[in-house]
Amino acid sequence: MTVRIATFNLLHGLDVRSKRVDLDAAAEAIEALDVDVVAVQEVDRGLSRSGELDQVAELASLLSRTGVFAPALLGDPTLHWTRGPGADPDPGGPAYGIGLISRLPVTAVAIAALPGGGPGQARPRRPDARRPPIPYRDGEPRAALRVTVEAPWGGPVAVTTAHLSFVPWRGRRQLATVGRFARGGPDGAVAAVLLGDLNLPPRVVEPALRRGGWRTLPAGPTFPSWTPVAQLDHVLVRGGIVMEELKAGPAGPSDHLPLTASLRAIG
């Protein structure tokens, strides 16, 4: 019995081909991957740039699956924000973060705030600027989301996703925290998966997590989707599962390629 899993940075639903937000295109791309669980990053909730939708809930509805959203920041990443709730209850409202969408039963959910970032605002946009504002010195808060799913082989698996800072030294600190958090909680899971846009290359990610028992396979570049030159997206496993395949692509609406893996229980 095999579980197929994927990670996909969705660029808040912006289709780089049409230059407009199109969740139908994102849903079609996810459906074509034919996976049991997909981790998504850069997703909006209640933001004007994406039609004020809860994007994870909308995608879960379109795909007839269960969706879980974790706000990394509360507010608007193009204007101003406060730190995400971390372990506190989610107050709702406009937010930006990460999510997991599953067709396997979800039995537990946990969210962790990662080091760095805090309340802040985006760099002011010049009237003639062609690109949207970006967080000043990457002051964005970051979070990790862990869900426990029931695998078809009859055991729980802890699945964790994160979107780390693009500033290398901060991303390394966050990676260490995510590696510990992703091992699982008091829910009986003896197998774990860590996947997401880690914004670090394999030569950094793999040695940093190997000490914690994490394993992966070669995948190839995932960014940018039109001419991939760097692998920023990753899938790693530990415990009682083995990865049989890890593959990047195909190109879709986002500026990242999805990364898919096939997993099975050991023994």
mmCIF file of C-alpha atoms in Angstrom:
data_model
loop_
_atom_site.group_PDB
_atom_site.id
_atom_site.type_symbol
_atom_site.label_atom_id
_atom_site.label_comp_id
_atom_site.label_asym_id
_atom_site.label_seq_id
_atom_site.Cartn_x
_atom_site.Cartn_y
_atom_site.Cartn_z
ATOM 1 C CA MET A 1 0.000 0.000 0.000
ATOM 2 C CA THR A 2 1.407 3.364 -1.071
ATOM 3 C CA VAL A 3 0.687 6.922 0.018
ATOM 4 C CA ARG A 4 1.350 9.658 -2.497
ATOM 5 C CA ILE A 5 2.219 13.081 -1.141
ATOM 6 C CA ALA A 6 3.163 16.451 -2.637
ATOM 7 C CA THR A 7 4.291 19.945 -1.760
ATOM 8 C CA PHE A 8 3.282 22.936 -3.867
ATOM 9 C CA ASN A 9 4.011 26.635 -3.296
ATOM 10 C CA LEU A 10 0.878 28.236 -4.789
ATOM 11 C CA LEU A 11 1.962 31.912 -4.957
ATOM 12 C CA HIS A 12 -1.416 32.916 -3.379
ATOM 13 C CA GLY A 13 -3.179 31.346 -6.346
ATOM 14 C CA LEU A 14 -1.578 33.645 -8.899
ATOM 15 C CA ASP A 15 -1.303 31.933 -12.276
ATOM 16 C CA VAL A 16 1.999 33.068 -13.801
ATOM 17 C CA ARG A 17 0.634 32.232 -17.249
ATOM 18 C CA SER A 18 -2.481 34.400 -17.118
ATOM 19 C CA LYS A 19 -1.200 36.871 -14.477
ATOM 20 C CA ARG A 20 -4.388 36.548 -12.436
ATOM 21 C CA VAL A 21 -5.480 34.671 -9.334
ATOM 22 C CA ASP A 22 -7.138 31.449 -10.466
ATOM 23 C CA LEU A 23 -7.910 28.809 -7.828
ATOM 24 C CA ASP A 24 -9.596 26.609 -10.418
ATOM 25 C CA ALA A 25 -6.222 26.327 -12.189
ATOM 26 C CA ALA A 26 -4.525 25.529 -8.882
ATOM 27 C CA ALA A 27 -7.131 22.874 -8.084
ATOM 28 C CA GLU A 28 -6.728 21.303 -11.525
ATOM 29 C CA ALA A 29 -2.952 21.173 -11.088
ATOM 30 C CA ILE A 30 -3.303 19.512 -7.668
ATOM 31 C CA GLU A 31 -5.892 17.038 -8.937
ATOM 32 C CA ALA A 32 -3.559 16.037 -11.774
ATOM 33 C CA LEU A 33 -0.863 15.104 -9.240
ATOM 34 C CA ASP A 34 -3.149 12.327 -7.908
ATOM 35 C CA VAL A 35 -1.829 12.537 -4.342
ATOM 36 C CA ASP A 36 -3.365 11.652 -0.979
ATOM 37 C CA VAL A 37 -1.954 14.685 0.851
ATOM 38 C CA VAL A 38 -0.689 17.977 -0.570
ATOM 39 C CA ALA A 39 1.111 20.654 1.432
ATOM 40 C CA VAL A 40 0.589 24.193 0.130
ATOM 41 C CA GLN A 41 2.514 27.354 0.912
ATOM 42 C CA GLU A 42 1.894 31.057 0.241
ATOM 43 C CA VAL A 43 -1.876 30.798 0.626
ATOM 44 C CA ASP A 44 -4.262 33.612 1.593
ATOM 45 C CA ARG A 45 -7.302 33.930 3.789
ATOM 46 C CA GLY A 46 -9.588 36.920 3.462
ATOM 47 C CA LEU A 47 -7.145 39.102 1.491
ATOM 48 C CA SER A 48 -8.305 41.522 -1.190
ATOM 49 C CA ARG A 49 -5.601 40.490 -3.684
ATOM 50 C CA SER A 50 -7.148 37.008 -3.885
ATOM 51 C CA GLY A 51 -10.843 37.828 -3.702
ATOM 52 C CA GLU A 52 -11.069 37.593 0.113
ATOM 53 C CA LEU A 53 -11.333 33.797 -0.096
ATOM 54 C CA ASP A 54 -10.095 31.250 2.389
ATOM 55 C CA GLN A 55 -7.923 29.595 -0.231
ATOM 56 C CA VAL A 56 -7.248 26.349 1.633
ATOM 57 C CA ALA A 57 -10.946 25.881 2.414
ATOM 58 C CA GLU A 58 -11.858 26.714 -1.177
ATOM 59 C CA LEU A 59 -9.329 24.261 -2.620
ATOM 60 C CA ALA A 60 -10.421 21.552 -0.192
ATOM 61 C CA SER A 61 -14.020 22.089 -1.326
ATOM 62 C CA LEU A 62 -13.103 21.985 -5.018
ATOM 63 C CA LEU A 63 -11.147 18.769 -4.460
ATOM 64 C CA SER A 64 -13.645 17.186 -1.991
ATOM 65 C CA ARG A 65 -10.948 16.817 0.670
ATOM 66 C CA THR A 66 -10.140 18.032 4.179
ATOM 67 C CA GLY A 67 -8.217 21.307 4.413
ATOM 68 C CA VAL A 68 -6.257 22.731 7.355
ATOM 69 C CA PHE A 69 -4.849 26.281 7.288
ATOM 70 C CA ALA A 70 -2.148 27.720 9.570
ATOM 71 C CA PRO A 71 -1.642 31.498 9.525
ATOM 72 C CA ALA A 72 2.023 32.466 9.560
ATOM 73 C CA LEU A 73 0.976 36.094 9.890
ATOM 74 C CA LEU A 74 -2.272 37.866 10.689
ATOM 75 C CA GLY A 75 -2.943 40.777 8.369
ATOM 76 C CA ASP A 76 -1.766 41.444 4.842
ATOM 77 C CA PRO A 77 1.817 40.584 3.717
ATOM 78 C CA THR A 78 1.688 43.404 1.149
ATOM 79 C CA LEU A 79 0.735 46.025 3.791
ATOM 80 C CA HIS A 80 1.193 45.278 7.493
ATOM 81 C CA TRP A 81 0.787 42.320 9.826
ATOM 82 C CA THR A 82 1.072 40.978 13.327
ATOM 83 C CA ARG A 83 2.774 37.769 14.354
ATOM 84 C CA GLY A 84 0.871 34.572 13.701
ATOM 85 C CA PRO A 85 -0.951 32.928 16.594
ATOM 86 C CA GLY A 86 1.485 30.012 16.941
ATOM 87 C CA ALA A 87 0.063 27.808 19.685
ATOM 88 C CA ASP A 88 -2.745 30.272 20.456
ATOM 89 C CA PRO A 89 -6.236 29.859 18.968
ATOM 90 C CA ASP A 90 -6.590 31.297 15.481
ATOM 91 C CA PRO A 91 -8.719 34.475 15.821
ATOM 92 C CA GLY A 92 -9.752 34.340 12.159
ATOM 93 C CA GLY A 93 -9.710 37.281 9.771
ATOM 94 C CA PRO A 94 -7.212 38.225 7.054
ATOM 95 C CA ALA A 95 -4.109 36.057 7.113
ATOM 96 C CA TYR A 96 -1.356 34.497 5.018
ATOM 97 C CA GLY A 97 0.338 31.181 5.586
ATOM 98 C CA ILE A 98 0.460 27.477 4.823
ATOM 99 C CA GLY A 99 -1.918 24.540 4.619
ATOM 100 C CA LEU A 100 -2.417 20.817 4.197
ATOM 101 C CA ILE A 101 -5.157 19.263 2.069
ATOM 102 C CA SER A 102 -5.843 15.553 2.597
ATOM 103 C CA ARG A 103 -8.095 12.799 1.339
ATOM 104 C CA LEU A 104 -6.849 10.638 4.226
ATOM 105 C CA PRO A 105 -8.556 11.048 7.632
ATOM 106 C CA VAL A 106 -7.005 13.829 9.742
ATOM 107 C CA THR A 107 -6.900 12.985 13.455
ATOM 108 C CA ALA A 108 -4.739 15.743 15.005
ATOM 109 C CA VAL A 109 -3.483 19.257 14.185
ATOM 110 C CA ALA A 110 -0.629 21.298 15.707
ATOM 111 C CA ILE A 111 0.919 24.656 14.773
ATOM 112 C CA ALA A 112 4.322 26.038 15.835
ATOM 113 C CA ALA A 113 5.705 29.546 15.461
ATOM 114 C CA LEU A 114 9.243 29.590 14.034
ATOM 115 C CA PRO A 115 12.160 31.809 15.125
ATOM 116 C CA GLY A 116 12.422 35.305 13.627
ATOM 117 C CA GLY A 117 9.916 37.753 12.283
ATOM 118 C CA GLY A 118 7.267 39.690 14.122
ATOM 119 C CA PRO A 119 4.821 42.560 13.663
ATOM 120 C CA GLY A 120 5.810 44.636 10.660
ATOM 121 C CA GLN A 121 4.955 46.123 7.315
ATOM 122 C CA ALA A 122 5.928 45.692 3.699
ATOM 123 C CA ARG A 123 8.432 47.928 1.993
ATOM 124 C CA PRO A 124 6.562 50.922 0.508
ATOM 125 C CA ARG A 125 5.860 50.538 -3.167
ATOM 126 C CA ARG A 126 7.094 53.144 -5.607
ATOM 127 C CA PRO A 127 4.433 54.485 -7.988
ATOM 128 C CA ASP A 128 6.415 53.174 -10.982
ATOM 129 C CA ALA A 129 7.304 49.798 -9.445
ATOM 130 C CA ARG A 130 6.450 46.790 -11.584
ATOM 131 C CA ARG A 131 6.623 44.253 -8.774
ATOM 132 C CA PRO A 132 4.468 44.115 -5.628
ATOM 133 C CA PRO A 133 5.979 45.201 -2.306
ATOM 134 C CA ILE A 134 8.004 42.605 -0.426
ATOM 135 C CA PRO A 135 8.546 42.213 3.317
ATOM 136 C CA TYR A 136 11.368 44.500 4.481
ATOM 137 C CA ARG A 137 14.404 42.333 5.324
ATOM 138 C CA ASP A 138 12.021 39.404 5.507
ATOM 139 C CA GLY A 139 10.346 40.447 8.725
ATOM 140 C CA GLU A 140 7.537 37.978 8.017
ATOM 141 C CA PRO A 141 6.656 35.583 10.811
ATOM 142 C CA ARG A 142 6.894 31.947 9.774
ATOM 143 C CA ALA A 143 5.031 28.880 11.024
ATOM 144 C CA ALA A 144 5.001 25.086 10.774
ATOM 145 C CA LEU A 145 1.820 23.030 10.488
ATOM 146 C CA ARG A 146 1.666 19.364 11.518
ATOM 147 C CA VAL A 147 -1.307 17.085 10.957
ATOM 148 C CA THR A 148 -1.643 13.418 11.779
ATOM 149 C CA VAL A 149 -3.294 11.306 9.075
ATOM 150 C CA GLU A 150 -4.380 7.684 9.076
ATOM 151 C CA ALA A 151 -2.403 5.816 6.427
ATOM 152 C CA PRO A 152 -4.004 2.943 4.474
ATOM 153 C CA TRP A 153 -1.572 0.468 6.047
ATOM 154 C CA GLY A 154 -3.317 1.111 9.388
ATOM 155 C CA GLY A 155 -1.072 3.513 11.254
ATOM 156 C CA PRO A 156 -0.801 7.250 11.944
ATOM 157 C CA VAL A 157 1.684 9.413 10.055
ATOM 158 C CA ALA A 158 2.709 12.917 11.155
ATOM 159 C CA VAL A 159 2.851 15.240 8.130
ATOM 160 C CA THR A 160 4.455 18.668 8.600
ATOM 161 C CA THR A 161 4.802 21.567 6.206
ATOM 162 C CA ALA A 162 6.588 24.909 6.473
ATOM 163 C CA HIS A 163 7.630 27.889 4.367
ATOM 164 C CA LEU A 164 10.982 29.125 5.649
ATOM 165 C CA SER A 165 12.698 32.481 5.311
ATOM 166 C CA PHE A 166 14.622 33.292 2.153
ATOM 167 C CA VAL A 167 17.383 34.792 4.352
ATOM 168 C CA PRO A 168 19.785 31.822 4.683
ATOM 169 C CA TRP A 169 20.909 32.252 8.292
ATOM 170 C CA ARG A 170 17.327 32.710 9.494
ATOM 171 C CA GLY A 171 16.123 29.805 7.383
ATOM 172 C CA ARG A 172 18.741 27.524 8.976
ATOM 173 C CA ARG A 173 17.489 28.429 12.473
ATOM 174 C CA GLN A 174 13.918 27.783 11.421
ATOM 175 C CA LEU A 175 14.880 24.468 9.813
ATOM 176 C CA ALA A 176 16.281 23.186 13.106
ATOM 177 C CA THR A 177 13.012 24.033 14.863
ATOM 178 C CA VAL A 178 10.902 22.446 12.126
ATOM 179 C CA GLY A 179 13.002 19.270 12.159
ATOM 180 C CA ARG A 180 12.245 18.738 15.853
ATOM 181 C CA PHE A 181 8.565 19.715 15.609
ATOM 182 C CA ALA A 182 7.951 17.467 12.582
ATOM 183 C CA ARG A 183 8.945 14.298 14.435
ATOM 184 C CA GLY A 184 5.405 14.178 15.802
ATOM 185 C CA GLY A 185 3.482 14.709 19.008
ATOM 186 C CA PRO A 186 1.756 12.501 21.588
ATOM 187 C CA ASP A 187 -0.555 10.982 18.978
ATOM 188 C CA GLY A 188 1.071 7.610 18.432
ATOM 189 C CA ALA A 189 2.682 8.395 15.064
ATOM 190 C CA VAL A 190 5.883 6.415 14.517
ATOM 191 C CA ALA A 191 6.387 7.693 10.972
ATOM 192 C CA ALA A 192 6.768 11.290 9.857
ATOM 193 C CA VAL A 193 6.983 13.380 6.689
ATOM 194 C CA LEU A 194 8.424 16.885 6.415
ATOM 195 C CA LEU A 195 7.769 18.781 3.215
ATOM 196 C CA GLY A 196 7.468 22.334 1.950
ATOM 197 C CA ASP A 197 9.235 25.332 0.487
ATOM 198 C CA LEU A 198 12.273 25.396 2.757
ATOM 199 C CA ASN A 199 14.075 28.082 0.717
ATOM 200 C CA LEU A 200 17.373 26.237 1.181
ATOM 201 C CA PRO A 201 19.289 23.898 -1.187
ATOM 202 C CA PRO A 202 19.678 20.153 -0.586
ATOM 203 C CA ARG A 203 23.338 20.600 0.411
ATOM 204 C CA VAL A 204 22.073 22.546 3.457
ATOM 205 C CA VAL A 205 18.805 20.761 4.218
ATOM 206 C CA GLU A 206 19.954 17.159 4.070
ATOM 207 C CA PRO A 207 22.990 17.358 6.434
ATOM 208 C CA ALA A 208 21.074 19.562 8.883
ATOM 209 C CA LEU A 209 18.213 17.065 9.191
ATOM 210 C CA ARG A 210 20.122 13.808 8.800
ATOM 211 C CA ARG A 211 21.121 13.900 12.462
ATOM 212 C CA GLY A 212 17.425 13.754 13.337
ATOM 213 C CA GLY A 213 16.897 10.634 11.263
ATOM 214 C CA TRP A 214 15.406 12.362 8.207
ATOM 215 C CA ARG A 215 15.957 10.802 4.760
ATOM 216 C CA THR A 216 15.232 11.894 1.196
ATOM 217 C CA LEU A 217 15.996 11.167 -2.460
ATOM 218 C CA PRO A 218 17.393 13.325 -5.306
ATOM 219 C CA ALA A 219 14.650 15.399 -6.921
ATOM 220 C CA GLY A 220 16.030 18.089 -9.228
ATOM 221 C CA PRO A 221 15.348 21.837 -9.350
ATOM 222 C CA THR A 222 11.905 23.256 -8.527
ATOM 223 C CA PHE A 223 12.298 27.032 -8.994
ATOM 224 C CA PRO A 224 11.475 29.001 -11.068
ATOM 225 C CA SER A 225 8.930 26.785 -12.786
ATOM 226 C CA TRP A 226 9.590 28.098 -16.317
ATOM 227 C CA THR A 227 13.374 27.453 -16.119
ATOM 228 C CA PRO A 228 14.135 25.529 -12.923
ATOM 229 C CA VAL A 229 17.644 26.088 -11.584
ATOM 230 C CA ALA A 230 17.339 25.550 -7.801
ATOM 231 C CA GLN A 231 15.673 23.012 -5.549
ATOM 232 C CA LEU A 232 13.945 25.022 -2.819
ATOM 233 C CA ASP A 233 11.137 22.521 -2.176
ATOM 234 C CA HIS A 234 11.762 19.313 -0.266
ATOM 235 C CA VAL A 235 10.191 16.058 0.963
ATOM 236 C CA LEU A 236 11.860 14.071 3.758
ATOM 237 C CA VAL A 237 10.747 11.059 5.819
ATOM 238 C CA ARG A 238 11.742 9.390 9.082
ATOM 239 C CA GLY A 239 10.642 6.434 11.154
ATOM 240 C CA GLY A 240 8.686 3.514 9.763
ATOM 241 C CA ILE A 241 8.252 4.631 6.160
ATOM 242 C CA VAL A 242 10.413 4.622 3.062
ATOM 243 C CA MET A 243 10.321 6.932 0.049
ATOM 244 C CA GLU A 244 10.198 5.034 -3.242
ATOM 245 C CA GLU A 245 10.092 7.970 -5.646
ATOM 246 C CA LEU A 246 10.582 11.750 -5.566
ATOM 247 C CA LYS A 247 9.847 13.806 -8.647
ATOM 248 C CA ALA A 248 9.618 17.501 -9.563
ATOM 249 C CA GLY A 249 6.938 18.810 -11.935
ATOM 250 C CA PRO A 250 5.043 19.204 -14.083
ATOM 251 C CA ALA A 251 4.967 22.970 -14.541
ATOM 252 C CA GLY A 252 1.637 24.529 -13.660
ATOM 253 C CA PRO A 253 0.215 27.871 -12.597
ATOM 254 C CA SER A 254 2.775 28.676 -9.882
ATOM 255 C CA ASP A 255 6.355 29.928 -10.008
ATOM 256 C CA HIS A 256 7.374 26.702 -8.211
ATOM 257 C CA LEU A 257 7.174 23.169 -9.545
ATOM 258 C CA PRO A 258 5.274 20.729 -7.336
ATOM 259 C CA LEU A 259 7.306 17.952 -5.749
ATOM 260 C CA THR A 260 5.645 14.531 -5.417
ATOM 261 C CA ALA A 261 6.702 11.405 -3.546
ATOM 262 C CA SER A 262 5.483 7.837 -3.137
ATOM 263 C CA LEU A 263 5.739 6.401 0.376
ATOM 264 C CA ARG A 264 5.171 2.958 1.876
ATOM 265 C CA ALA A 265 5.464 1.433 5.298
ATOM 266 C CA ILE A 266 8.636 -0.449 6.225
ATOM 267 C CA GLY A 267 8.071 -4.131 6.868
#
